[in-house]
Tab-separated table of C-alpha atoms in Angstrom:
chain	number	residue	atom	x	y	z
A	1	MET	CA	2.126	32.859	6.793
A	2	ALA	CA	0.442	31.682	9.991
A	3	ALA	CA	2.286	29.712	12.404
A	4	ILE	CA	1.242	25.868	12.756
A	5	THR	CA	-0.951	25.665	15.894
A	6	LYS	CA	-2.451	22.666	17.615
A	7	PRO	CA	-4.414	20.763	15.121
A	8	ASP	CA	-8.157	20.375	14.749
A	9	PRO	CA	-9.281	16.889	15.838
A	10	ILE	CA	-10.089	15.940	12.172
A	11	LEU	CA	-6.430	15.716	11.532
A	12	PHE	CA	-6.047	13.048	14.211
A	13	ILE	CA	-8.763	11.236	12.119
A	14	ASN	CA	-6.689	11.763	8.918
A	15	ARG	CA	-3.653	10.315	10.719
A	16	PHE	CA	-5.609	7.166	11.781
A	17	LEU	CA	-6.990	6.650	8.151
A	18	CYS	CA	-3.250	6.997	6.805
A	19	TYR	CA	-1.065	5.415	9.654
A	20	GLY	CA	-3.515	3.224	11.549
A	21	ASN	CA	-2.832	5.232	14.704
A	22	GLU	CA	-3.617	8.818	15.969
A	23	TYR	CA	0.115	9.457	16.609
A	24	PRO	CA	2.381	11.327	14.094
A	25	SER	CA	4.069	7.921	13.282
A	26	TYR	CA	3.862	5.394	10.658
A	27	CYS	CA	4.954	1.777	11.083
A	28	PRO	CA	4.663	-1.018	8.638
A	29	ARG	CA	3.780	-3.498	11.291
A	30	PHE	CA	0.154	-4.448	11.807
A	31	THR	CA	-1.278	-3.752	15.168
A	32	LYS	CA	-4.740	-4.713	16.647
A	33	LEU	CA	-7.200	-1.657	16.304
A	34	THR	CA	-9.281	-0.733	19.036
A	35	LEU	CA	-11.461	2.289	19.919
A	36	ALA	CA	-9.425	2.529	23.178
A	37	LYS	CA	-6.446	3.496	20.986
A	38	THR	CA	-8.318	6.009	18.843
A	39	PRO	CA	-9.924	8.637	21.339
A	40	HIS	CA	-10.395	11.298	18.682
A	41	LEU	CA	-12.275	8.917	16.409
A	42	LYS	CA	-14.501	7.639	19.360
A	43	ASP	CA	-15.244	11.168	20.655
A	44	MET	CA	-16.034	12.644	17.112
A	45	ILE	CA	-18.514	9.810	15.941
A	46	GLU	CA	-20.345	10.213	19.209
A	47	ASP	CA	-20.763	13.799	18.646
A	48	GLU	CA	-23.771	14.325	16.325
A	49	LYS	CA	-22.394	17.698	15.199
A	50	ARG	CA	-19.001	16.187	14.023
A	51	ALA	CA	-19.992	12.685	12.897
A	52	ASN	CA	-20.720	13.718	9.446
A	53	GLU	CA	-17.201	15.088	9.069
A	54	VAL	CA	-15.721	11.644	10.016
A	55	ILE	CA	-18.073	10.011	7.402
A	56	ALA	CA	-16.865	12.545	4.793
A	57	GLU	CA	-13.242	11.820	5.605
A	58	ILE	CA	-13.743	8.095	5.197
A	59	GLY	CA	-15.506	8.585	1.874
A	60	ARG	CA	-12.649	10.965	0.911
A	61	PHE	CA	-9.667	8.639	1.815
A	62	SER	CA	-11.320	5.618	0.443
A	63	LEU	CA	-10.363	7.132	-3.087
A	64	GLN	CA	-6.680	7.986	-2.273
A	65	GLY	CA	-5.163	4.587	-2.999
A	66	SER	CA	-1.823	3.680	-1.291
A	67	SER	CA	-2.045	6.641	0.970
A	68	VAL	CA	-4.807	5.142	3.086
A	69	ASN	CA	-4.402	2.205	5.548
A	70	ARG	CA	-7.302	0.000	4.541
A	71	HIS	CA	-7.591	-1.794	7.736
A	72	ALA	CA	-7.886	1.541	9.481
A	73	LEU	CA	-10.389	2.617	6.976
A	74	ILE	CA	-12.547	-0.425	7.483
A	75	PHE	CA	-12.269	-0.230	11.315
A	76	ALA	CA	-13.442	3.431	11.146
A	77	LEU	CA	-16.374	2.377	9.048
A	78	ALA	CA	-17.340	-0.348	11.355
A	79	ALA	CA	-16.816	1.989	14.379
A	80	CYS	CA	-19.274	4.475	12.799
A	81	ALA	CA	-21.625	1.896	12.057
A	82	HIS	CA	-21.896	0.839	15.654
A	83	SER	CA	-22.014	4.064	17.170
A	84	LYS	CA	-24.754	5.881	19.020
A	85	SER	CA	-24.714	8.639	16.528
A	86	PRO	CA	-27.527	8.335	13.767
A	87	SER	CA	-25.663	10.386	11.357
A	88	ALA	CA	-22.590	7.998	11.903
A	89	LYS	CA	-24.638	4.889	11.360
A	90	HIS	CA	-26.564	6.020	8.299
A	91	GLY	CA	-23.446	7.357	6.655
A	92	ALA	CA	-21.488	4.216	7.267
A	93	TYR	CA	-24.063	1.936	6.012
A	94	ALA	CA	-24.612	4.212	2.844
A	95	LEU	CA	-20.766	3.998	2.174
A	96	LEU	CA	-20.264	0.295	2.823
A	97	PRO	CA	-21.197	-1.182	-0.589
A	98	ARG	CA	-18.920	1.248	-2.310
A	99	ILE	CA	-15.950	1.242	0.208
A	100	LEU	CA	-15.464	-2.677	0.708
A	101	LEU	CA	-13.705	-3.648	-2.582
A	102	ASP	CA	-13.629	-7.292	-2.202
A	103	SER	CA	-14.665	-10.447	-0.095
A	104	SER	CA	-11.667	-10.075	2.123
A	105	GLU	CA	-12.520	-6.421	3.069
A	106	LEU	CA	-16.174	-7.510	3.648
A	107	PHE	CA	-15.121	-10.190	6.143
A	108	THR	CA	-12.716	-7.873	7.727
A	109	PHE	CA	-15.672	-5.227	8.317
A	110	ILE	CA	-17.986	-8.156	9.730
A	111	ASP	CA	-15.053	-9.092	12.044
A	112	TYR	CA	-14.680	-5.512	13.505
A	113	ALA	CA	-18.266	-4.914	13.613
A	114	THR	CA	-18.945	-8.038	15.635
A	115	THR	CA	-16.078	-7.287	18.072
A	116	LEU	CA	-17.293	-3.602	18.511
A	117	SER	CA	-20.791	-4.570	18.954
A	118	ALA	CA	-20.245	-7.074	21.667
A	119	PRO	CA	-21.817	-8.637	23.823
A	120	THR	CA	-24.726	-8.401	20.960
A	121	SER	CA	-24.475	-9.855	17.674
A	122	GLY	CA	-24.267	-6.538	15.774
A	123	TRP	CA	-26.517	-7.808	13.001
A	124	GLY	CA	-29.157	-5.119	13.086
A	125	HIS	CA	-31.436	-3.995	10.131
A	126	GLY	CA	-29.012	-1.299	8.860
A	127	GLN	CA	-26.004	-3.729	8.641
A	128	ARG	CA	-28.061	-6.530	6.989
A	129	ASN	CA	-29.444	-4.055	4.385
A	130	SER	CA	-26.040	-2.495	3.602
A	131	ILE	CA	-24.320	-5.980	3.381
A	132	LEU	CA	-27.137	-7.166	1.164
A	133	ASN	CA	-26.678	-4.241	-1.171
A	134	TRP	CA	-22.872	-4.977	-1.390
A	135	TYR	CA	-24.030	-8.276	-3.102
A	136	LYS	CA	-26.679	-6.775	-5.062
A	137	ASN	CA	-24.929	-3.667	-6.333
A	138	ARG	CA	-22.613	-5.890	-8.463
A	139	SER	CA	-23.295	-7.757	-11.722
A	140	ALA	CA	-23.537	-11.475	-11.500
A	141	VAL	CA	-20.355	-11.974	-13.350
A	142	GLU	CA	-18.624	-9.504	-10.987
A	143	LEU	CA	-19.948	-11.178	-7.849
A	144	GLY	CA	-19.231	-14.530	-9.101
A	145	ALA	CA	-15.439	-13.396	-9.611
A	146	LEU	CA	-15.465	-11.868	-6.153
A	147	VAL	CA	-16.789	-14.886	-4.470
A	148	CYS	CA	-14.521	-17.483	-6.144
A	149	LYS	CA	-11.380	-15.168	-5.348
A	150	GLY	CA	-12.213	-14.677	-1.725
A	151	LYS	CA	-14.048	-17.635	-0.247
A	152	SER	CA	-13.259	-17.123	3.453
A	153	ARG	CA	-11.425	-14.933	6.094
A	154	LEU	CA	-11.285	-14.526	9.659
A	155	LYS	CA	-13.540	-17.637	9.971
A	156	TRP	CA	-16.224	-16.101	7.985
A	157	THR	CA	-17.608	-17.423	4.575
A	158	HIS	CA	-20.068	-16.065	2.168
A	159	ARG	CA	-22.301	-18.842	3.324
A	160	ASP	CA	-22.258	-17.607	6.844
A	161	VAL	CA	-22.919	-13.963	5.727
A	162	LEU	CA	-25.827	-15.034	3.444
A	163	ARG	CA	-27.453	-16.846	6.269
A	164	LEU	CA	-27.442	-13.920	8.499
A	165	ILE	CA	-28.758	-11.320	5.786
A	166	HIS	CA	-31.573	-13.918	4.984
A	167	PRO	CA	-31.274	-14.974	1.455
A	168	LYS	CA	-30.849	-18.663	1.605
A	169	ALA	CA	-27.434	-20.126	0.625
A	170	THR	CA	-26.839	-23.712	-0.374
A	171	ASN	CA	-23.601	-25.700	-0.739
A	172	ASP	CA	-24.767	-27.525	-3.861
A	173	GLY	CA	-21.772	-26.925	-5.999
A	174	TYR	CA	-20.904	-26.323	-9.601
A	175	ASP	CA	-22.986	-29.224	-11.085
A	176	THR	CA	-26.220	-28.411	-9.442
A	177	VAL	CA	-25.964	-24.709	-10.514
A	178	LYS	CA	-25.286	-25.924	-13.975
A	179	LYS	CA	-28.234	-28.293	-14.027
A	180	THR	CA	-30.544	-25.607	-12.743
A	181	TYR	CA	-29.529	-22.832	-15.200
A	182	ALA	CA	-28.082	-24.479	-18.067
A	183	GLU	CA	-31.174	-23.824	-20.084
A	184	SER	CA	-31.373	-20.016	-19.322
A	185	ASP	CA	-31.576	-17.533	-22.115
A	186	SER	CA	-29.686	-14.855	-20.098
A	187	THR	CA	-26.336	-13.931	-21.530
A	188	GLU	CA	-25.097	-12.989	-18.120
A	189	VAL	CA	-26.091	-16.202	-16.668
A	190	GLN	CA	-24.333	-18.247	-19.502
A	191	THR	CA	-21.433	-16.091	-18.989
A	192	LEU	CA	-21.252	-16.762	-15.381
A	193	LEU	CA	-21.560	-20.624	-15.884
A	194	LYS	CA	-18.752	-20.398	-18.353
A	195	TYR	CA	-16.682	-18.712	-15.484
A	196	PHE	CA	-17.588	-21.092	-12.720
A	197	TYR	CA	-16.835	-23.980	-15.336
A	198	GLY	CA	-13.487	-22.371	-15.877
A	199	VAL	CA	-12.678	-22.033	-12.139
A	200	ASN	CA	-13.811	-25.702	-11.505
A	201	GLU	CA	-11.641	-26.953	-14.297
A	202	VAL	CA	-8.423	-25.189	-13.360
A	203	LYS	CA	-9.099	-26.470	-9.707
A	204	HIS	CA	-9.103	-30.167	-10.740
A	205	THR	CA	-7.306	-30.607	-14.144
A	206	THR	CA	-3.789	-31.894	-14.368
A	207	ASP	CA	-3.490	-30.625	-17.936
A	208	HIS	CA	-1.167	-27.551	-17.921
A	209	GLN	CA	-2.500	-26.474	-21.481
A	210	VAL	CA	-6.161	-26.698	-20.335
A	211	ALA	CA	-5.336	-24.688	-17.072
A	212	ALA	CA	-3.592	-21.961	-19.050
A	213	ARG	CA	-6.455	-21.679	-21.486
A	214	PHE	CA	-9.013	-21.182	-18.664
A	215	ILE	CA	-6.652	-18.871	-16.655
A	216	GLU	CA	-6.444	-16.546	-19.723
A	217	GLU	CA	-10.179	-16.660	-20.745
A	218	HIS	CA	-11.535	-15.946	-17.270
A	219	ILE	CA	-8.852	-13.732	-16.011
A	220	LEU	CA	-8.028	-15.947	-12.933
A	221	THR	CA	-5.477	-15.247	-10.230
A	222	SER	CA	-2.480	-17.180	-8.886
A	223	ALA	CA	-4.647	-17.781	-5.677
A	224	GLN	CA	-7.279	-19.583	-7.698
A	225	VAL	CA	-4.495	-22.070	-9.220
A	226	PRO	CA	-3.743	-25.294	-7.206
A	227	THR	CA	-0.169	-25.457	-6.044
A	228	THR	CA	0.427	-28.612	-8.175
A	229	LEU	CA	0.460	-26.451	-11.202
A	230	TYR	CA	2.868	-23.846	-9.648
A	231	THR	CA	5.940	-25.267	-11.700
A	232	SER	CA	4.159	-25.140	-15.010
A	233	LYS	CA	5.535	-22.682	-17.677
A	234	GLU	CA	2.043	-22.714	-19.410
A	235	VAL	CA	0.284	-21.722	-16.233
A	236	TRP	CA	2.543	-18.891	-15.249
A	237	GLY	CA	2.669	-17.705	-18.966
A	238	ALA	CA	-0.982	-17.244	-18.806
A	239	LEU	CA	-0.900	-15.688	-15.260
A	240	ALA	CA	1.464	-13.192	-16.596
A	241	GLN	CA	-1.226	-11.987	-18.982
A	242	THR	CA	-3.963	-11.539	-16.261
A	243	MET	CA	-2.037	-10.325	-13.201
A	244	ASN	CA	-2.170	-6.671	-12.293
A	245	TYR	CA	1.098	-4.756	-12.897
A	246	VAL	CA	2.498	-4.810	-9.423
A	247	GLU	CA	1.998	-8.773	-9.159
A	248	LEU	CA	3.612	-9.168	-12.430
A	249	LEU	CA	6.852	-7.361	-11.209
A	250	ASN	CA	6.672	-9.279	-8.067
A	251	HIS	CA	6.832	-12.560	-9.755
A	252	LEU	CA	9.480	-11.971	-12.484
A	253	GLY	CA	12.004	-13.962	-10.396
A	254	LYS	CA	9.480	-16.938	-10.107
A	255	MET	CA	8.988	-16.906	-13.885
A	256	THR	CA	12.612	-16.687	-14.572
A	257	ALA	CA	13.517	-19.468	-12.441
A	258	ILE	CA	11.045	-21.923	-13.975
A	259	GLY	CA	12.079	-20.932	-17.623
A	260	VAL	CA	8.799	-18.813	-18.517
A	261	LEU	CA	11.270	-15.747	-19.195
A	262	GLU	CA	14.149	-16.830	-21.518
A	263	GLU	CA	15.263	-16.352	-25.115
A	264	ASP	CA	13.224	-19.319	-26.709
A	265	SER	CA	10.264	-18.941	-24.544
A	266	PRO	CA	6.811	-18.093	-26.497
A	267	PHE	CA	5.748	-15.950	-23.488
A	268	THR	CA	8.781	-13.674	-23.144
A	269	SER	CA	7.981	-10.866	-25.610
A	270	ASN	CA	4.401	-10.436	-24.475
A	271	ILE	CA	5.666	-10.085	-20.587
A	272	LEU	CA	8.475	-7.748	-21.640
A	273	VAL	CA	5.753	-5.481	-23.558
A	274	ARG	CA	3.573	-5.534	-20.417
A	275	ILE	CA	6.573	-4.417	-18.146
A	276	THR	CA	7.305	-1.457	-20.352
A	277	ASP	CA	3.472	-0.452	-20.862
A	278	SER	CA	3.086	3.238	-19.918
A	279	GLU	CA	-0.675	2.803	-19.332
A	280	LEU	CA	-0.263	-0.116	-17.026
A	281	ILE	CA	2.383	1.678	-15.001
A	282	ARG	CA	0.034	4.705	-14.832
A	283	GLU	CA	-2.999	2.570	-13.734
A	284	SER	CA	-0.919	0.773	-11.169
A	285	LYS	CA	0.189	3.954	-9.378
A	286	ILE	CA	3.535	2.246	-8.591
A	287	HIS	CA	6.090	4.611	-7.417
A	288	PRO	CA	9.643	4.652	-8.761
A	289	VAL	CA	11.007	3.483	-5.361
A	290	GLU	CA	9.206	0.262	-5.672
A	291	ILE	CA	10.226	-0.429	-9.212
A	292	ALA	CA	13.776	0.377	-8.312
A	293	ASN	CA	13.696	-1.938	-5.360
A	294	LEU	CA	12.341	-4.826	-7.437
A	295	LEU	CA	14.859	-3.984	-10.213
A	296	LYS	CA	17.736	-4.403	-7.493
A	297	MET	CA	16.137	-7.613	-6.191
A	298	TYR	CA	15.743	-9.199	-9.700
A	299	GLU	CA	19.593	-8.254	-10.407
A	300	CYS	CA	20.532	-10.189	-7.178
A	301	GLY	CA	18.739	-13.316	-8.253
A	302	HIS	CA	17.018	-14.195	-4.929
A	303	VAL	CA	14.206	-12.653	-2.861
A	304	SER	CA	16.541	-12.880	0.226
A	305	THR	CA	19.551	-14.734	1.285
A	306	MET	CA	17.374	-17.238	3.083
A	307	SER	CA	14.974	-17.818	0.039
A	308	LYS	CA	15.130	-21.264	-1.714
A	309	LEU	CA	13.863	-19.442	-4.810
A	310	ASN	CA	17.045	-18.423	-7.040
A	311	TRP	CA	17.409	-17.368	-10.498
A	312	ILE	CA	19.847	-16.137	-13.174
A	313	PRO	CA	18.816	-12.689	-14.153
A	314	TYR	CA	17.710	-12.289	-17.717
A	315	MET	CA	19.110	-9.225	-19.298
A	316	PRO	CA	15.971	-8.274	-21.504
A	317	VAL	CA	13.955	-8.164	-18.276
A	318	MET	CA	16.792	-5.942	-16.692
A	319	GLU	CA	16.332	-3.620	-19.614
A	320	ALA	CA	12.452	-3.726	-19.445
A	321	LEU	CA	12.496	-2.793	-15.663
A	322	THR	CA	15.024	-0.018	-16.267
A	323	ASN	CA	12.654	1.428	-18.994
A	324	ALA	CA	9.677	0.997	-16.736
A	325	LEU	CA	11.586	3.076	-13.972
A	326	HIS	CA	12.267	5.775	-16.252
A	327	THR	CA	8.588	6.026	-17.191
A	328	SER	CA	7.472	5.836	-13.650
A	329	PHE	CA	9.702	9.007	-12.933
A	330	GLU	CA	7.930	10.745	-15.773
A	331	LEU	CA	4.451	9.960	-14.426
A	332	LEU	CA	4.997	11.272	-10.886
A	333	VAL	CA	2.696	14.059	-9.617
A	334	PRO	CA	4.763	16.848	-7.829
A	335	THR	CA	3.818	18.147	-4.532
A	336	ASP	CA	5.276	21.648	-5.649
A	337	LYS	CA	6.990	22.173	-2.191
A	338	THR	CA	10.733	23.027	-1.497
A	339	TYR	CA	12.461	20.092	0.035
A	340	CYS	CA	15.618	19.813	2.245
A	341	VAL	CA	16.500	16.162	1.935
A	342	ALA	CA	19.096	15.066	4.351
A	343	VAL	CA	20.556	11.527	4.227
A	344	ASP	CA	22.439	10.134	7.379
A	345	ILE	CA	25.767	8.530	6.541
A	346	ALA	CA	26.552	7.636	10.112
A	347	GLY	CA	26.153	3.674	10.203
A	348	SER	CA	24.517	1.730	7.610
A	349	SER	CA	21.392	3.753	6.427
A	350	THR	CA	22.441	3.604	2.784
A	351	ALA	CA	24.181	0.326	2.681
A	352	GLY	CA	22.094	-2.374	4.161
A	353	ARG	CA	19.354	-4.870	3.242
A	354	GLU	CA	17.000	-6.939	5.090
A	355	HIS	CA	14.020	-9.378	4.930
A	356	GLY	CA	10.518	-8.088	4.337
A	357	VAL	CA	7.647	-9.019	2.066
A	358	VAL	CA	10.029	-8.225	-0.661
A	359	THR	CA	13.782	-7.936	0.347
A	360	THR	CA	14.426	-4.197	0.925
A	361	HIS	CA	17.669	-2.704	-0.574
A	362	ILE	CA	18.355	0.256	1.604
A	363	SER	CA	20.564	1.993	-0.615
A	364	THR	CA	18.560	1.580	-3.607
A	365	ILE	CA	15.314	2.912	-2.065
A	366	THR	CA	17.069	5.734	-0.398
A	367	ALA	CA	18.638	6.848	-3.653
A	368	ALA	CA	15.371	6.192	-5.500
A	369	MET	CA	13.551	8.402	-3.275
A	370	VAL	CA	16.018	11.336	-3.526
A	371	THR	CA	16.078	10.939	-7.228
A	372	ALA	CA	12.246	10.983	-7.542
A	373	LEU	CA	12.086	14.408	-5.393
A	374	VAL	CA	15.122	15.806	-7.431
A	375	ARG	CA	13.272	15.070	-10.647
A	376	LYS	CA	9.865	16.275	-10.116
A	377	GLU	CA	9.731	18.919	-7.321
A	378	PRO	CA	10.658	22.524	-8.079
A	379	GLU	CA	13.498	22.846	-5.533
A	380	VAL	CA	15.314	20.045	-3.737
A	381	ALA	CA	18.570	20.714	-1.710
A	382	VAL	CA	20.171	17.342	-0.844
A	383	PHE	CA	22.647	16.881	1.979
A	384	VAL	CA	24.698	14.100	3.804
A	385	PHE	CA	25.134	14.308	7.416
A	386	HIS	CA	26.237	12.647	10.694
A	387	SER	CA	26.014	13.880	14.358
A	388	LYS	CA	28.923	16.420	13.899
A	389	GLU	CA	28.724	17.499	10.314
A	390	ILE	CA	26.567	18.271	7.312
A	391	GLN	CA	27.540	18.693	3.659
A	392	PRO	CA	25.547	19.537	0.482
A	393	ILE	CA	25.741	17.385	-2.469
A	394	SER	CA	25.155	18.447	-6.005
A	395	THR	CA	22.480	16.756	-7.900
A	396	ASN	CA	20.433	17.702	-10.982
A	397	LYS	CA	17.216	16.362	-12.732
A	398	SER	CA	19.078	14.189	-15.261
A	399	MET	CA	20.908	12.107	-12.745
A	400	SER	CA	19.967	8.326	-12.345
A	401	VAL	CA	19.492	6.394	-9.193
A	402	GLU	CA	23.016	4.928	-9.731
A	403	ASN	CA	24.497	8.461	-9.882
A	404	ILE	CA	22.787	9.475	-6.614
A	405	ALA	CA	23.404	6.263	-4.727
A	406	SER	CA	27.142	6.802	-5.460
A	407	LEU	CA	27.087	10.210	-3.656
A	408	LEU	CA	25.446	8.648	-0.514
A	409	THR	CA	27.959	5.911	0.536
A	410	PRO	CA	28.209	5.995	4.167
A	411	HIS	CA	31.863	6.475	5.374
A	412	ILE	CA	31.745	7.033	9.191
A	413	THR	CA	30.356	5.412	12.225
A	414	GLY	CA	28.540	7.220	15.062
A	415	GLY	CA	25.116	8.357	16.289
A	416	THR	CA	22.277	9.970	14.290
A	417	ASP	CA	21.398	13.647	15.006
A	418	PRO	CA	18.257	14.409	13.009
A	419	SER	CA	18.331	18.175	14.294
A	420	LYS	CA	21.370	18.766	12.302
A	421	PRO	CA	19.653	19.774	9.002
A	422	LEU	CA	17.290	22.047	10.779
A	423	THR	CA	20.141	23.714	12.758
A	424	TRP	CA	21.970	24.338	9.483
A	425	ALA	CA	18.985	25.766	7.720
A	426	THR	CA	18.334	27.915	10.691
A	427	GLU	CA	21.782	29.298	10.891
A	428	GLN	CA	21.713	29.866	6.963
A	429	LYS	CA	18.261	31.371	6.829
A	430	THR	CA	17.412	28.995	4.024
A	431	ALA	CA	13.678	28.524	3.419
A	432	PHE	CA	12.293	24.959	2.952
A	433	ASP	CA	8.611	23.775	3.148
A	434	VAL	CA	9.662	20.204	4.026
A	435	PHE	CA	12.563	18.614	5.647
A	436	LEU	CA	12.959	14.852	4.864
A	437	ILE	CA	15.534	12.900	6.970
A	438	LEU	CA	16.479	9.422	5.961
A	439	SER	CA	18.329	7.298	8.391
A	440	ASP	CA	18.620	3.850	9.890
A	441	LEU	CA	18.275	5.506	13.298
A	442	LEU	CA	20.024	2.496	14.945
A	443	GLN	CA	21.283	5.089	17.604
A	444	LEU	CA	20.077	8.665	18.374
A	445	SER	CA	22.933	10.807	19.520
A	446	ASN	CA	20.622	13.779	19.980
A	447	ASP	CA	16.817	14.235	20.502
A	448	ASN	CA	16.300	17.873	20.472
A	449	THR	CA	14.457	17.713	17.044
A	450	LYS	CA	11.348	19.184	18.212
A	451	GLU	CA	13.103	22.276	19.676
A	452	ALA	CA	15.302	22.664	16.460
A	453	LEU	CA	12.084	22.747	14.350
A	454	LYS	CA	10.551	25.300	16.593
A	455	GLU	CA	13.476	27.558	16.338
A	456	TYR	CA	13.484	27.152	12.376
A	457	ARG	CA	9.970	28.035	12.228
A	458	ALA	CA	10.411	30.996	14.319
A	459	ALA	CA	13.460	32.229	12.365
A	460	VAL	CA	12.535	31.319	8.737
A	461	ASN	CA	9.426	29.398	7.975
A	462	PRO	CA	6.582	29.093	10.391
A	463	ASP	CA	4.852	26.405	8.131
A	464	ALA	CA	7.747	23.925	7.756
A	465	LYS	CA	7.226	20.300	8.081
A	466	LEU	CA	9.504	17.769	9.248
A	467	LEU	CA	9.615	13.957	8.440
A	468	VAL	CA	12.088	11.686	10.167
A	469	CYS	CA	12.344	8.343	8.296
A	470	GLY	CA	14.029	5.206	9.555
A	471	MET	CA	14.589	3.231	6.498
A	472	LYS	CA	15.011	-0.239	7.952
A	473	LYS	CA	11.796	-2.328	8.892
A	474	ASN	CA	13.679	-3.346	12.111
A	475	THR	CA	14.403	0.288	12.888
A	476	MET	CA	14.044	0.853	16.801
A	477	MET	CA	10.879	2.473	17.859
A	478	PHE	CA	11.629	6.197	18.138
A	479	LYS	CA	9.486	9.413	18.919
A	480	THR	CA	10.862	12.754	17.586
A	481	ALA	CA	7.549	13.980	16.484
A	482	ASP	CA	5.188	16.196	18.876
A	483	TYR	CA	1.810	14.445	19.319
A	484	ASN	CA	0.000	17.877	18.840
A	485	ASP	CA	2.093	19.044	15.880
A	486	ALA	CA	0.532	18.506	12.589
A	487	GLY	CA	3.742	19.199	10.825
A	488	MET	CA	5.784	16.473	12.190
A	489	LEU	CA	5.857	12.754	11.223
A	490	ASP	CA	8.129	9.675	12.222
A	491	ILE	CA	8.426	6.876	9.762
A	492	VAL	CA	9.456	3.685	11.501
A	493	GLY	CA	10.374	1.383	8.753
A	494	PHE	CA	10.274	2.282	5.007
A	495	ASP	CA	7.775	0.130	2.741
A	496	GLU	CA	5.930	0.535	-0.479
A	497	ARG	CA	3.408	2.896	0.979
A	498	CYS	CA	5.897	5.302	2.263
A	499	PRO	CA	6.532	7.385	-0.985
A	500	GLN	CA	2.946	8.339	-1.224
A	501	LEU	CA	2.482	8.889	2.646
A	502	ILE	CA	5.386	11.445	2.346
A	503	ALA	CA	3.622	13.327	-0.569
A	504	GLU	CA	0.187	13.263	1.066
A	505	PHE	CA	1.969	14.557	4.359
A	506	ALA	CA	3.586	17.197	2.377
A	507	ARG	CA	0.340	18.470	0.660
A	508	GLY	CA	-1.378	18.385	4.129
A	509	PHE	CA	-3.908	15.530	3.635
A	510	LYS	CA	-5.566	17.424	0.715
């Protein structure tokens, strides 16, 4: 096996598309993207010989789901579109209609393109045509749904965009459209008119039953429902049938609080079926870590201690979520790597909880991450450690999240030394492909991780990779990874994207 050397510049592009920056570091916090912060991206798209490689990576990463940073992907697309390279420009405009999935992403691209092309407007022939194709390449019904679900963002509206790409846009409203096209024989036009009618009725009706009927018939989202209907059982019962799987799980607490989920509710049985539907779980690509975290949150009866939304957990929902968790473990795709997973038990890395988009239960997500690896990977050695000691713990593929969580209970205080597992593995001459360190990293007692990895590679496995993961979103910023080392990654705060990022890093961005 050849030793890992300084990476090809394309790996910095891979990092940017995954993490939102060119450093070996992922942080859930959003940061403003600029070309000054992405020197390799800037250099490669200005090099006619390598511009096509960037376009190819943008196209490839656009298909990789949660492992891609959508903001970074759209920024890279806009940077290519406004570069001096003809290859980058033509490639970006060819990809645009396929890559931008909804109105929000279209407006985000336009905002980045406007900034990158300053002081000019940026609305050249290529951009006008590619954005026009974004509209034209969709059926009338699909486009109508996209426009209604995303009317504006970043001060841009569809009316603004259509004016700039030349087709005339009016603001006549539903009544004028109905009058103009009511007699059309086109099935597509009539379907679209019915959809617009449903959206319009839900927006203005006070009748909960009418709103629920149109929500189900036209698959409307919660964003299209006025807040005056947010306490309606009928409305949420209908939304529960149209939501995607992840949204459904995130709203179980709300639906329990207002009585949609209870023994005598007419909606309960259908919702429970959806929670446990293996095909929905597969299509959503939700990771067991996220389901385990949502299960723990639902069990607690509130999103956070500061939230006004509270509920009494409904046992059949708990059972359905547990079954969904088991199914999600079975659906995992292994990376086929050997892992050393070391959990820091110095401090509160396995005991805390905090606020985020969804409350994060640190002990649950740590145990769920370990369980997922133990169940699906060919060989996983699990350890608990602190700055002075490391101990193996016995695990097997039949163990539950609760079983593993009980083995990870913190029992000491002190600093964190992420080099400890590396030092142990070097001394024992034990071969691993990937080291995964899970910690709160509130206090680093030692920062010779780079040196410890070099020693391990020299003594045991020259291709070994290292991930150091600070589990809390308020984890202090830390840098254990070498900028030029393709085999190191720091995760500064664990969120729902991290399990997939870990898997892609282990595979090598393949």
